[in-house]
Amino acid sequence: MSTNGTASASKQDLDPNQGGDANKKTYHKTATGEALKTANAHSEEKDLKLYGSCFCPFVHRVWISLEHRGLDYQYVEVDVYRKPKLLLDINPRGLVPALRHGDWGCYESTVLMEYLEDLNQGSPLLPKDPKLRASSRLWSDHINRHIVPAFYRYLQAQESGDQVKFATELREQISKLVDAADGAGPFFFGPDMTFVDVQIAPWIVRMGRVLKPYRGWPDPEPGSRWEKLVRAIENADPVKKTTSGEELYLDSYERYAENRPNTSQVRDAISYGGTMP
Ligand SMILES: N[C@@H](CCC(=O)N[C@@H](CS)C(=O)NCC(=O)O)C(=O)O
């Protein structure tokens, strides 16, 4: 039976974030659209396994990297809030993404992207030049430290004054990234998608599908450098192949937009001023 807010769901089908109300939408447990096709094409047992949840932007980054590189991998969907043992065995913190490679496991999306880079298989995402590599890491850090938390502060804000304040914060942090980008683009460093683009890609996908409907976040200004970046990232093949249908994001993020208890460790960190998980 569906747990996505259908009124017919019985109490035991509900997720804790629904607070006993079957009319509340909850996170999806299976990918849809292009992402489902890709998940199905990678369901066979492989040495390299990505444990992920279809709605999760941190998983999305690693999945885009795997697709970009054309690696032979298995995608394993897990219900991250029910924390199966196979996830906890790799990540005792119980967060996705988690990666298993043979009998070795690791977690943390940025660390996993670097690991895939270090395998030296398929197309790289980090440039060769040490200065550009350092710059990639600097702007990835900016995304993780400033853009990602601003996204959640804005989405979770319930008062209109706070929403205006956090929309401004998000715009300012995005502007810093855009000012540092190659002028011609369309990607951050120029004609090709690289590490920094993949780091921000899942939040770009969710700006149009989550921030726009829930908070009125505007489409990028036509002709702007930001628009160029957004279009290039949205149209990149590995991004399209790992993105689900719009409803999946709309439903999965209602709990954040309403700032509901029992949503996630990210929600609690933002609400109570802790560090992001
Ligand atoms: N810093 C982590 C964050 C991962 C994360 O927060 N993942 C969420 C799903 S989007 C999660 O696993 N949540 C489980 C929970 O809140 O218990 C990373 O970059 O991998």
PDB file of C-alpha atoms and ligand atoms in Angstrom:
ATOM      1  CA  MET A   1       0.000   0.000   0.000  1.00  0.00           C
ATOM      2  CA  SER A   2       1.206   3.507  -0.785  1.00  0.00           C
ATOM      3  CA  THR A   3       2.664   5.579   2.031  1.00  0.00           C
ATOM      4  CA  ASN A   4       2.678   8.768   0.005  1.00  0.00           C
ATOM      5  CA  GLY A   5      -0.131  10.444   1.815  1.00  0.00           C
ATOM      6  CA  THR A   6      -3.014   8.384   0.429  1.00  0.00           C
ATOM      7  CA  ALA A   7      -5.870   8.672   2.883  1.00  0.00           C
ATOM      8  CA  SER A   8      -6.424   4.914   2.713  1.00  0.00           C
ATOM      9  CA  ALA A   9      -3.036   4.117   4.266  1.00  0.00           C
ATOM     10  CA  SER A  10      -3.402   2.396   7.607  1.00  0.00           C
ATOM     11  CA  LYS A  11      -1.582   3.690  10.698  1.00  0.00           C
ATOM     12  CA  GLN A  12       1.211   1.135  10.555  1.00  0.00           C
ATOM     13  CA  ASP A  13       1.994   2.122   6.940  1.00  0.00           C
ATOM     14  CA  LEU A  14       2.703   5.711   7.932  1.00  0.00           C
ATOM     15  CA  ASP A  15       6.178   7.116   8.401  1.00  0.00           C
ATOM     16  CA  PRO A  16       7.040   8.919  11.641  1.00  0.00           C
ATOM     17  CA  ASN A  17       7.276  12.284   9.794  1.00  0.00           C
ATOM     18  CA  GLN A  18       3.542  12.028   8.938  1.00  0.00           C
ATOM     19  CA  GLY A  19       2.637  12.327  12.616  1.00  0.00           C
ATOM     20  CA  GLY A  20      -0.240   9.836  12.242  1.00  0.00           C
ATOM     21  CA  ASP A  21      -1.880  11.848   9.435  1.00  0.00           C
ATOM     22  CA  ALA A  22      -2.306   9.839   6.224  1.00  0.00           C
ATOM     23  CA  ASN A  23      -3.006  13.028   4.261  1.00  0.00           C
ATOM     24  CA  LYS A  24       0.559  14.177   4.759  1.00  0.00           C
ATOM     25  CA  LYS A  25       2.935  13.324   1.928  1.00  0.00           C
ATOM     26  CA  THR A  26       6.050  11.398   2.773  1.00  0.00           C
ATOM     27  CA  TYR A  27       9.314  10.503   1.060  1.00  0.00           C
ATOM     28  CA  HIS A  28       9.203   8.123  -1.897  1.00  0.00           C
ATOM     29  CA  LYS A  29      10.840   4.728  -1.540  1.00  0.00           C
ATOM     30  CA  THR A  30      11.320   3.940  -5.220  1.00  0.00           C
ATOM     31  CA  ALA A  31      12.759   6.135  -7.966  1.00  0.00           C
ATOM     32  CA  THR A  32      10.521   7.158 -10.860  1.00  0.00           C
ATOM     33  CA  GLY A  33      11.035   8.316 -14.457  1.00  0.00           C
ATOM     34  CA  GLU A  34      14.571   8.288 -15.873  1.00  0.00           C
ATOM     35  CA  ALA A  35      16.101   7.497 -12.473  1.00  0.00           C
ATOM     36  CA  LEU A  36      13.992   4.336 -12.192  1.00  0.00           C
ATOM     37  CA  LYS A  37      15.153   3.186 -15.644  1.00  0.00           C
ATOM     38  CA  THR A  38      18.756   3.739 -14.556  1.00  0.00           C
ATOM     39  CA  ALA A  39      18.210   1.995 -11.205  1.00  0.00           C
ATOM     40  CA  ASN A  40      16.682  -0.999 -13.023  1.00  0.00           C
ATOM     41  CA  ALA A  41      19.580  -1.094 -15.490  1.00  0.00           C
ATOM     42  CA  HIS A  42      21.940  -1.311 -12.493  1.00  0.00           C
ATOM     43  CA  SER A  43      20.103  -3.792 -10.288  1.00  0.00           C
ATOM     44  CA  GLU A  44      22.395  -6.750 -10.990  1.00  0.00           C
ATOM     45  CA  GLU A  45      24.872  -7.841  -8.310  1.00  0.00           C
ATOM     46  CA  LYS A  46      28.220  -5.989  -8.698  1.00  0.00           C
ATOM     47  CA  ASP A  47      31.375  -5.490  -6.694  1.00  0.00           C
ATOM     48  CA  LEU A  48      30.788  -1.725  -6.542  1.00  0.00           C
ATOM     49  CA  LYS A  49      27.481  -0.930  -4.828  1.00  0.00           C
ATOM     50  CA  LEU A  50      25.807   2.410  -4.128  1.00  0.00           C
ATOM     51  CA  TYR A  51      23.336   2.253  -1.241  1.00  0.00           C
ATOM     52  CA  GLY A  52      20.993   5.160  -1.754  1.00  0.00           C
ATOM     53  CA  SER A  53      17.549   6.638  -1.278  1.00  0.00           C
ATOM     54  CA  CYS A  54      15.901   8.015  -4.385  1.00  0.00           C
ATOM     55  CA  PHE A  55      14.949  11.434  -2.958  1.00  0.00           C
ATOM     56  CA  CYS A  56      18.359  12.156  -1.381  1.00  0.00           C
ATOM     57  CA  PRO A  57      20.500  14.910  -2.948  1.00  0.00           C
ATOM     58  CA  PHE A  58      23.704  13.598  -1.337  1.00  0.00           C
ATOM     59  CA  VAL A  59      23.102  10.205  -2.995  1.00  0.00           C
ATOM     60  CA  HIS A  60      22.234  11.984  -6.241  1.00  0.00           C
ATOM     61  CA  ARG A  61      25.770  13.455  -6.394  1.00  0.00           C
ATOM     62  CA  VAL A  62      27.447  10.080  -6.163  1.00  0.00           C
ATOM     63  CA  TRP A  63      24.991   8.533  -8.607  1.00  0.00           C
ATOM     64  CA  ILE A  64      25.679  11.307 -11.163  1.00  0.00           C
ATOM     65  CA  SER A  65      29.434  10.667 -10.703  1.00  0.00           C
ATOM     66  CA  LEU A  66      29.008   6.923 -11.326  1.00  0.00           C
ATOM     67  CA  GLU A  67      26.978   7.591 -14.466  1.00  0.00           C
ATOM     68  CA  HIS A  68      29.408  10.250 -15.697  1.00  0.00           C
ATOM     69  CA  ARG A  69      32.305   7.845 -15.347  1.00  0.00           C
ATOM     70  CA  GLY A  70      30.405   4.965 -16.921  1.00  0.00           C
ATOM     71  CA  LEU A  71      31.423   2.589 -14.127  1.00  0.00           C
ATOM     72  CA  ASP A  72      30.012  -0.886 -13.645  1.00  0.00           C
ATOM     73  CA  TYR A  73      28.001  -0.536 -10.438  1.00  0.00           C
ATOM     74  CA  GLN A  74      24.907  -1.750  -8.639  1.00  0.00           C
ATOM     75  CA  TYR A  75      22.296   0.677  -7.275  1.00  0.00           C
ATOM     76  CA  VAL A  76      20.624  -0.539  -4.078  1.00  0.00           C
ATOM     77  CA  GLU A  77      17.612   1.417  -2.799  1.00  0.00           C
ATOM     78  CA  VAL A  78      17.362   1.556   1.018  1.00  0.00           C
ATOM     79  CA  ASP A  79      14.783   3.099   3.350  1.00  0.00           C
ATOM     80  CA  VAL A  80      17.259   5.316   5.155  1.00  0.00           C
ATOM     81  CA  TYR A  81      14.918   6.137   8.049  1.00  0.00           C
ATOM     82  CA  ARG A  82      14.433   2.441   8.818  1.00  0.00           C
ATOM     83  CA  LYS A  83      18.202   1.911   8.748  1.00  0.00           C
ATOM     84  CA  PRO A  84      18.757  -1.612   7.441  1.00  0.00           C
ATOM     85  CA  LYS A  85      21.741  -3.505   8.860  1.00  0.00           C
ATOM     86  CA  LEU A  86      23.491  -3.536   5.478  1.00  0.00           C
ATOM     87  CA  LEU A  87      23.610   0.281   5.681  1.00  0.00           C
ATOM     88  CA  LEU A  88      24.632   0.444   9.353  1.00  0.00           C
ATOM     89  CA  ASP A  89      27.401  -2.088   8.684  1.00  0.00           C
ATOM     90  CA  ILE A  90      28.999   0.467   6.349  1.00  0.00           C
ATOM     91  CA  ASN A  91      27.904   3.702   8.030  1.00  0.00           C
ATOM     92  CA  PRO A  92      27.195   3.492  11.765  1.00  0.00           C
ATOM     93  CA  ARG A  93      25.664   6.993  11.497  1.00  0.00           C
ATOM     94  CA  GLY A  94      22.953   5.476   9.314  1.00  0.00           C
ATOM     95  CA  LEU A  95      23.171   8.026   6.501  1.00  0.00           C
ATOM     96  CA  VAL A  96      23.074   7.531   2.744  1.00  0.00           C
ATOM     97  CA  PRO A  97      24.967   7.547   0.450  1.00  0.00           C
ATOM     98  CA  ALA A  98      27.112   4.572   1.403  1.00  0.00           C
ATOM     99  CA  LEU A  99      29.380   2.748  -0.993  1.00  0.00           C
ATOM    100  CA  ARG A 100      30.646  -0.820  -0.862  1.00  0.00           C
ATOM    101  CA  HIS A 101      33.542  -1.910  -3.033  1.00  0.00           C
ATOM    102  CA  GLY A 102      34.235  -5.595  -2.492  1.00  0.00           C
ATOM    103  CA  ASP A 103      34.488  -6.052   1.267  1.00  0.00           C
ATOM    104  CA  TRP A 104      35.353  -2.369   1.903  1.00  0.00           C
ATOM    105  CA  GLY A 105      32.766   0.265   2.638  1.00  0.00           C
ATOM    106  CA  CYS A 106      32.714   4.056   3.025  1.00  0.00           C
ATOM    107  CA  TYR A 107      30.311   6.996   3.232  1.00  0.00           C
ATOM    108  CA  GLU A 108      29.983  10.825   2.961  1.00  0.00           C
ATOM    109  CA  SER A 109      29.052  12.037  -0.517  1.00  0.00           C
ATOM    110  CA  THR A 110      32.104  14.253  -1.135  1.00  0.00           C
ATOM    111  CA  VAL A 111      34.509  11.584   0.137  1.00  0.00           C
ATOM    112  CA  LEU A 112      32.819   9.037  -2.135  1.00  0.00           C
ATOM    113  CA  MET A 113      33.117  11.326  -5.152  1.00  0.00           C
ATOM    114  CA  GLU A 114      36.837  11.663  -4.421  1.00  0.00           C
ATOM    115  CA  TYR A 115      37.159   7.880  -4.039  1.00  0.00           C
ATOM    116  CA  LEU A 116      35.592   7.332  -7.477  1.00  0.00           C
ATOM    117  CA  GLU A 117      38.041   9.904  -8.834  1.00  0.00           C
ATOM    118  CA  ASP A 118      40.978   8.036  -7.288  1.00  0.00           C
ATOM    119  CA  LEU A 119      39.943   4.796  -8.995  1.00  0.00           C
ATOM    120  CA  ASN A 120      41.134   6.405 -12.234  1.00  0.00           C
ATOM    121  CA  GLN A 121      38.452   4.620 -14.250  1.00  0.00           C
ATOM    122  CA  GLY A 122      36.193   6.328 -16.783  1.00  0.00           C
ATOM    123  CA  SER A 123      36.020  10.075 -17.372  1.00  0.00           C
ATOM    124  CA  PRO A 124      37.483  12.146 -14.529  1.00  0.00           C
ATOM    125  CA  LEU A 125      35.574  14.986 -12.881  1.00  0.00           C
ATOM    126  CA  LEU A 126      38.510  16.759 -11.225  1.00  0.00           C
ATOM    127  CA  PRO A 127      40.752  18.750 -13.574  1.00  0.00           C
ATOM    128  CA  LYS A 128      44.428  17.669 -13.895  1.00  0.00           C
ATOM    129  CA  ASP A 129      45.956  21.023 -12.991  1.00  0.00           C
ATOM    130  CA  PRO A 130      46.702  21.175  -9.216  1.00  0.00           C
ATOM    131  CA  LYS A 131      45.482  24.764  -8.954  1.00  0.00           C
ATOM    132  CA  LEU A 132      42.186  23.932 -10.615  1.00  0.00           C
ATOM    133  CA  ARG A 133      41.886  20.858  -8.371  1.00  0.00           C
ATOM    134  CA  ALA A 134      42.361  23.090  -5.321  1.00  0.00           C
ATOM    135  CA  SER A 135      39.806  25.517  -6.711  1.00  0.00           C
ATOM    136  CA  SER A 136      37.355  22.623  -7.242  1.00  0.00           C
ATOM    137  CA  ARG A 137      37.717  21.641  -3.596  1.00  0.00           C
ATOM    138  CA  LEU A 138      37.379  25.244  -2.443  1.00  0.00           C
ATOM    139  CA  TRP A 139      34.085  25.746  -4.285  1.00  0.00           C
ATOM    140  CA  SER A 140      32.812  22.311  -3.283  1.00  0.00           C
ATOM    141  CA  ASP A 141      33.439  23.372   0.290  1.00  0.00           C
ATOM    142  CA  HIS A 142      31.493  26.582  -0.354  1.00  0.00           C
ATOM    143  CA  ILE A 143      28.555  24.541  -1.678  1.00  0.00           C
ATOM    144  CA  ASN A 144      28.591  22.208   1.328  1.00  0.00           C
ATOM    145  CA  ARG A 145      29.182  24.844   3.953  1.00  0.00           C
ATOM    146  CA  HIS A 146      27.019  27.679   2.649  1.00  0.00           C
ATOM    147  CA  ILE A 147      24.672  26.795  -0.224  1.00  0.00           C
ATOM    148  CA  VAL A 148      23.330  23.471   1.095  1.00  0.00           C
ATOM    149  CA  PRO A 149      22.485  24.727   4.635  1.00  0.00           C
ATOM    150  CA  ALA A 150      20.946  27.928   3.170  1.00  0.00           C
ATOM    151  CA  PHE A 151      18.718  25.760   0.950  1.00  0.00           C
ATOM    152  CA  TYR A 152      17.313  23.909   3.985  1.00  0.00           C
ATOM    153  CA  ARG A 153      17.032  27.043   6.178  1.00  0.00           C
ATOM    154  CA  TYR A 154      14.934  28.652   3.444  1.00  0.00           C
ATOM    155  CA  LEU A 155      12.798  25.558   2.821  1.00  0.00           C
ATOM    156  CA  GLN A 156      12.152  24.921   6.506  1.00  0.00           C
ATOM    157  CA  ALA A 157      11.414  28.561   7.431  1.00  0.00           C
ATOM    158  CA  GLN A 158       7.757  28.943   8.402  1.00  0.00           C
ATOM    159  CA  GLU A 159       7.568  32.720   8.989  1.00  0.00           C
ATOM    160  CA  SER A 160       7.498  34.964   5.900  1.00  0.00           C
ATOM    161  CA  GLY A 161      10.186  37.256   7.359  1.00  0.00           C
ATOM    162  CA  ASP A 162      12.519  34.279   7.794  1.00  0.00           C
ATOM    163  CA  GLN A 163      11.716  33.046   4.301  1.00  0.00           C
ATOM    164  CA  VAL A 164      12.751  36.413   2.835  1.00  0.00           C
ATOM    165  CA  LYS A 165      15.916  36.438   4.955  1.00  0.00           C
ATOM    166  CA  PHE A 166      16.976  32.921   3.983  1.00  0.00           C
ATOM    167  CA  ALA A 167      16.072  33.399   0.291  1.00  0.00           C
ATOM    168  CA  THR A 168      18.457  36.373   0.342  1.00  0.00           C
ATOM    169  CA  GLU A 169      21.142  34.270   2.035  1.00  0.00           C
ATOM    170  CA  LEU A 170      20.756  31.526  -0.591  1.00  0.00           C
ATOM    171  CA  ARG A 171      20.890  34.059  -3.460  1.00  0.00           C
ATOM    172  CA  GLU A 172      24.039  35.659  -2.022  1.00  0.00           C
ATOM    173  CA  GLN A 173      25.826  32.342  -1.595  1.00  0.00           C
ATOM    174  CA  ILE A 174      24.884  31.297  -5.140  1.00  0.00           C
ATOM    175  CA  SER A 175      26.163  34.657  -6.449  1.00  0.00           C
ATOM    176  CA  LYS A 176      29.593  33.994  -4.920  1.00  0.00           C
ATOM    177  CA  LEU A 177      29.770  30.679  -6.783  1.00  0.00           C
ATOM    178  CA  VAL A 178      28.563  32.233 -10.051  1.00  0.00           C
ATOM    179  CA  ASP A 179      31.109  35.090  -9.741  1.00  0.00           C
ATOM    180  CA  ALA A 180      33.896  32.492  -9.434  1.00  0.00           C
ATOM    181  CA  ALA A 181      32.699  30.523 -12.493  1.00  0.00           C
ATOM    182  CA  ASP A 182      34.315  30.652 -15.929  1.00  0.00           C
ATOM    183  CA  GLY A 183      32.687  33.547 -17.821  1.00  0.00           C
ATOM    184  CA  ALA A 184      31.783  31.607 -20.955  1.00  0.00           C
ATOM    185  CA  GLY A 185      30.792  28.337 -19.271  1.00  0.00           C
ATOM    186  CA  PRO A 186      28.310  26.908 -19.579  1.00  0.00           C
ATOM    187  CA  PHE A 187      29.630  24.739 -16.698  1.00  0.00           C
ATOM    188  CA  PHE A 188      31.601  26.027 -13.698  1.00  0.00           C
ATOM    189  CA  PHE A 189      35.013  25.553 -15.312  1.00  0.00           C
ATOM    190  CA  GLY A 190      33.981  25.848 -18.975  1.00  0.00           C
ATOM    191  CA  PRO A 191      32.575  23.534 -21.628  1.00  0.00           C
ATOM    192  CA  ASP A 192      32.608  20.288 -19.589  1.00  0.00           C
ATOM    193  CA  MET A 193      30.803  19.191 -16.436  1.00  0.00           C
ATOM    194  CA  THR A 194      33.282  18.786 -13.564  1.00  0.00           C
ATOM    195  CA  PHE A 195      33.345  18.084  -9.818  1.00  0.00           C
ATOM    196  CA  VAL A 196      31.856  21.435  -8.704  1.00  0.00           C
ATOM    197  CA  ASP A 197      28.918  21.090 -11.110  1.00  0.00           C
ATOM    198  CA  VAL A 198      28.129  17.615  -9.766  1.00  0.00           C
ATOM    199  CA  GLN A 199      28.385  18.829  -6.182  1.00  0.00           C
ATOM    200  CA  ILE A 200      25.657  21.437  -6.711  1.00  0.00           C
ATOM    201  CA  ALA A 201      23.593  19.566  -9.353  1.00  0.00           C
ATOM    202  CA  PRO A 202      21.130  17.859  -6.945  1.00  0.00           C
ATOM    203  CA  TRP A 203      20.233  21.184  -5.319  1.00  0.00           C
ATOM    204  CA  ILE A 204      19.780  22.838  -8.713  1.00  0.00           C
ATOM    205  CA  VAL A 205      17.375  20.016  -9.599  1.00  0.00           C
ATOM    206  CA  ARG A 206      15.527  20.613  -6.306  1.00  0.00           C
ATOM    207  CA  MET A 207      15.401  24.426  -6.657  1.00  0.00           C
ATOM    208  CA  GLY A 208      12.969  24.124  -9.578  1.00  0.00           C
ATOM    209  CA  ARG A 209      11.063  21.130  -8.196  1.00  0.00           C
ATOM    210  CA  VAL A 210      10.926  21.979  -4.470  1.00  0.00           C
ATOM    211  CA  LEU A 211      11.870  25.599  -3.677  1.00  0.00           C
ATOM    212  CA  LYS A 212       9.832  26.921  -6.596  1.00  0.00           C
ATOM    213  CA  PRO A 213       6.490  25.277  -5.690  1.00  0.00           C
ATOM    214  CA  TYR A 214       6.870  25.548  -1.897  1.00  0.00           C
ATOM    215  CA  ARG A 215       8.572  28.952  -1.602  1.00  0.00           C
ATOM    216  CA  GLY A 216       8.139  30.726  -4.934  1.00  0.00           C
ATOM    217  CA  TRP A 217      11.867  30.513  -5.762  1.00  0.00           C
ATOM    218  CA  PRO A 218      12.181  32.168  -9.197  1.00  0.00           C
ATOM    219  CA  ASP A 219      13.480  30.579 -12.393  1.00  0.00           C
ATOM    220  CA  PRO A 220      16.952  31.913 -13.228  1.00  0.00           C
ATOM    221  CA  GLU A 221      16.960  35.322 -14.885  1.00  0.00           C
ATOM    222  CA  PRO A 222      16.995  34.835 -18.686  1.00  0.00           C
ATOM    223  CA  GLY A 223      20.435  35.457 -20.191  1.00  0.00           C
ATOM    224  CA  SER A 224      22.233  35.370 -16.799  1.00  0.00           C
ATOM    225  CA  ARG A 225      25.352  33.296 -16.101  1.00  0.00           C
ATOM    226  CA  TRP A 226      23.303  31.454 -13.444  1.00  0.00           C
ATOM    227  CA  GLU A 227      20.715  30.478 -16.064  1.00  0.00           C
ATOM    228  CA  LYS A 228      23.488  29.117 -18.296  1.00  0.00           C
ATOM    229  CA  LEU A 229      24.833  26.982 -15.452  1.00  0.00           C
ATOM    230  CA  VAL A 230      21.387  25.733 -14.408  1.00  0.00           C
ATOM    231  CA  ARG A 231      20.417  24.766 -17.978  1.00  0.00           C
ATOM    232  CA  ALA A 232      23.769  23.037 -18.624  1.00  0.00           C
ATOM    233  CA  ILE A 233      23.510  21.005 -15.419  1.00  0.00           C
ATOM    234  CA  GLU A 234      19.819  20.120 -15.878  1.00  0.00           C
ATOM    235  CA  ASN A 235      20.517  18.965 -19.454  1.00  0.00           C
ATOM    236  CA  ALA A 236      23.643  16.937 -18.708  1.00  0.00           C
ATOM    237  CA  ASP A 237      22.989  13.270 -19.462  1.00  0.00           C
ATOM    238  CA  PRO A 238      24.180  11.834 -16.109  1.00  0.00           C
ATOM    239  CA  VAL A 239      21.914  14.333 -14.294  1.00  0.00           C
ATOM    240  CA  LYS A 240      18.865  13.518 -16.431  1.00  0.00           C
ATOM    241  CA  LYS A 241      19.472   9.763 -16.051  1.00  0.00           C
ATOM    242  CA  THR A 242      19.481   9.973 -12.241  1.00  0.00           C
ATOM    243  CA  THR A 243      16.577  12.400 -11.800  1.00  0.00           C
ATOM    244  CA  SER A 244      13.098  11.124 -10.916  1.00  0.00           C
ATOM    245  CA  GLY A 245       9.749  12.611 -11.943  1.00  0.00           C
ATOM    246  CA  GLU A 246       8.706  15.945 -10.394  1.00  0.00           C
ATOM    247  CA  GLU A 247       6.098  14.419  -8.048  1.00  0.00           C
ATOM    248  CA  LEU A 248       8.750  12.422  -6.220  1.00  0.00           C
ATOM    249  CA  TYR A 249      10.496  15.623  -5.114  1.00  0.00           C
ATOM    250  CA  LEU A 250       7.280  17.502  -4.377  1.00  0.00           C
ATOM    251  CA  ASP A 251       6.037  14.705  -2.104  1.00  0.00           C
ATOM    252  CA  SER A 252       9.369  13.858  -0.510  1.00  0.00           C
ATOM    253  CA  TYR A 253      10.069  17.452   0.562  1.00  0.00           C
ATOM    254  CA  GLU A 254       6.649  18.372   1.986  1.00  0.00           C
ATOM    255  CA  ARG A 255       7.936  17.308   5.423  1.00  0.00           C
ATOM    256  CA  TYR A 256      10.800  19.849   5.117  1.00  0.00           C
ATOM    257  CA  ALA A 257       8.534  22.596   3.769  1.00  0.00           C
ATOM    258  CA  GLU A 258       6.275  22.093   6.817  1.00  0.00           C
ATOM    259  CA  ASN A 259       9.309  21.632   9.080  1.00  0.00           C
ATOM    260  CA  ARG A 260       7.748  18.515  10.584  1.00  0.00           C
ATOM    261  CA  PRO A 261       9.305  16.620  13.492  1.00  0.00           C
ATOM    262  CA  ASN A 262      10.793  13.163  12.767  1.00  0.00           C
ATOM    263  CA  THR A 263      11.818  14.265   9.283  1.00  0.00           C
ATOM    264  CA  SER A 264      15.591  13.772   9.355  1.00  0.00           C
ATOM    265  CA  GLN A 265      18.928  14.593  10.944  1.00  0.00           C
ATOM    266  CA  VAL A 266      19.307  17.460   8.435  1.00  0.00           C
ATOM    267  CA  ARG A 267      15.962  18.939   9.504  1.00  0.00           C
ATOM    268  CA  ASP A 268      16.932  18.761  13.180  1.00  0.00           C
ATOM    269  CA  ALA A 269      20.378  20.292  12.590  1.00  0.00           C
ATOM    270  CA  ILE A 270      18.777  23.256  10.808  1.00  0.00           C
ATOM    271  CA  SER A 271      15.919  23.637  13.301  1.00  0.00           C
ATOM    272  CA  TYR A 272      18.019  23.388  16.451  1.00  0.00           C
ATOM    273  CA  GLY A 273      21.187  25.076  15.163  1.00  0.00           C
ATOM    274  CA  GLY A 274      23.393  21.956  15.162  1.00  0.00           C
ATOM    275  CA  THR A 275      26.011  20.988  12.590  1.00  0.00           C
ATOM    276  CA  MET A 276      24.789  19.328   9.406  1.00  0.00           C
ATOM    277  CA  PRO A 277      25.102  15.511   9.485  1.00  0.00           C
TER     278      PRO A 277
HETATM  279  N1  LIG B   1      27.120  14.690   4.951  1.00  0.00           N
HETATM  280  C1  LIG B   1      26.380  13.565   4.428  1.00  0.00           C
HETATM  281  C2  LIG B   1      24.889  13.849   4.524  1.00  0.00           C
HETATM  282  C3  LIG B   1      24.044  12.663   4.089  1.00  0.00           C
HETATM  283  C4  LIG B   1      22.569  12.802   4.539  1.00  0.00           C
HETATM  284  O1  LIG B   1      22.200  13.651   5.360  1.00  0.00           O
HETATM  285  N2  LIG B   1      21.714  11.928   4.006  1.00  0.00           N
HETATM  286  C5  LIG B   1      20.338  11.873   4.457  1.00  0.00           C
HETATM  287  C6  LIG B   1      19.355  11.593   3.332  1.00  0.00           C
HETATM  288  S1  LIG B   1      19.257  12.922   2.202  1.00  0.00           S
HETATM  289  C7  LIG B   1      20.187  10.737   5.438  1.00  0.00           C
HETATM  290  O2  LIG B   1      20.831   9.733   5.298  1.00  0.00           O
HETATM  291  N3  LIG B   1      19.329  10.891   6.458  1.00  0.00           N
HETATM  292  C8  LIG B   1      19.076   9.881   7.436  1.00  0.00           C
HETATM  293  C9  LIG B   1      18.581  10.458   8.746  1.00  0.00           C
HETATM  294  O3  LIG B   1      18.293  11.654   8.821  1.00  0.00           O
HETATM  295  O4  LIG B   1      18.495   9.670   9.693  1.00  0.00           O
HETATM  296  C10 LIG B   1      26.853  13.296   3.010  1.00  0.00           C
HETATM  297  O5  LIG B   1      27.343  14.236   2.358  1.00  0.00           O
HETATM  298  O6  LIG B   1      26.790  12.149   2.557  1.00  0.00           O
END
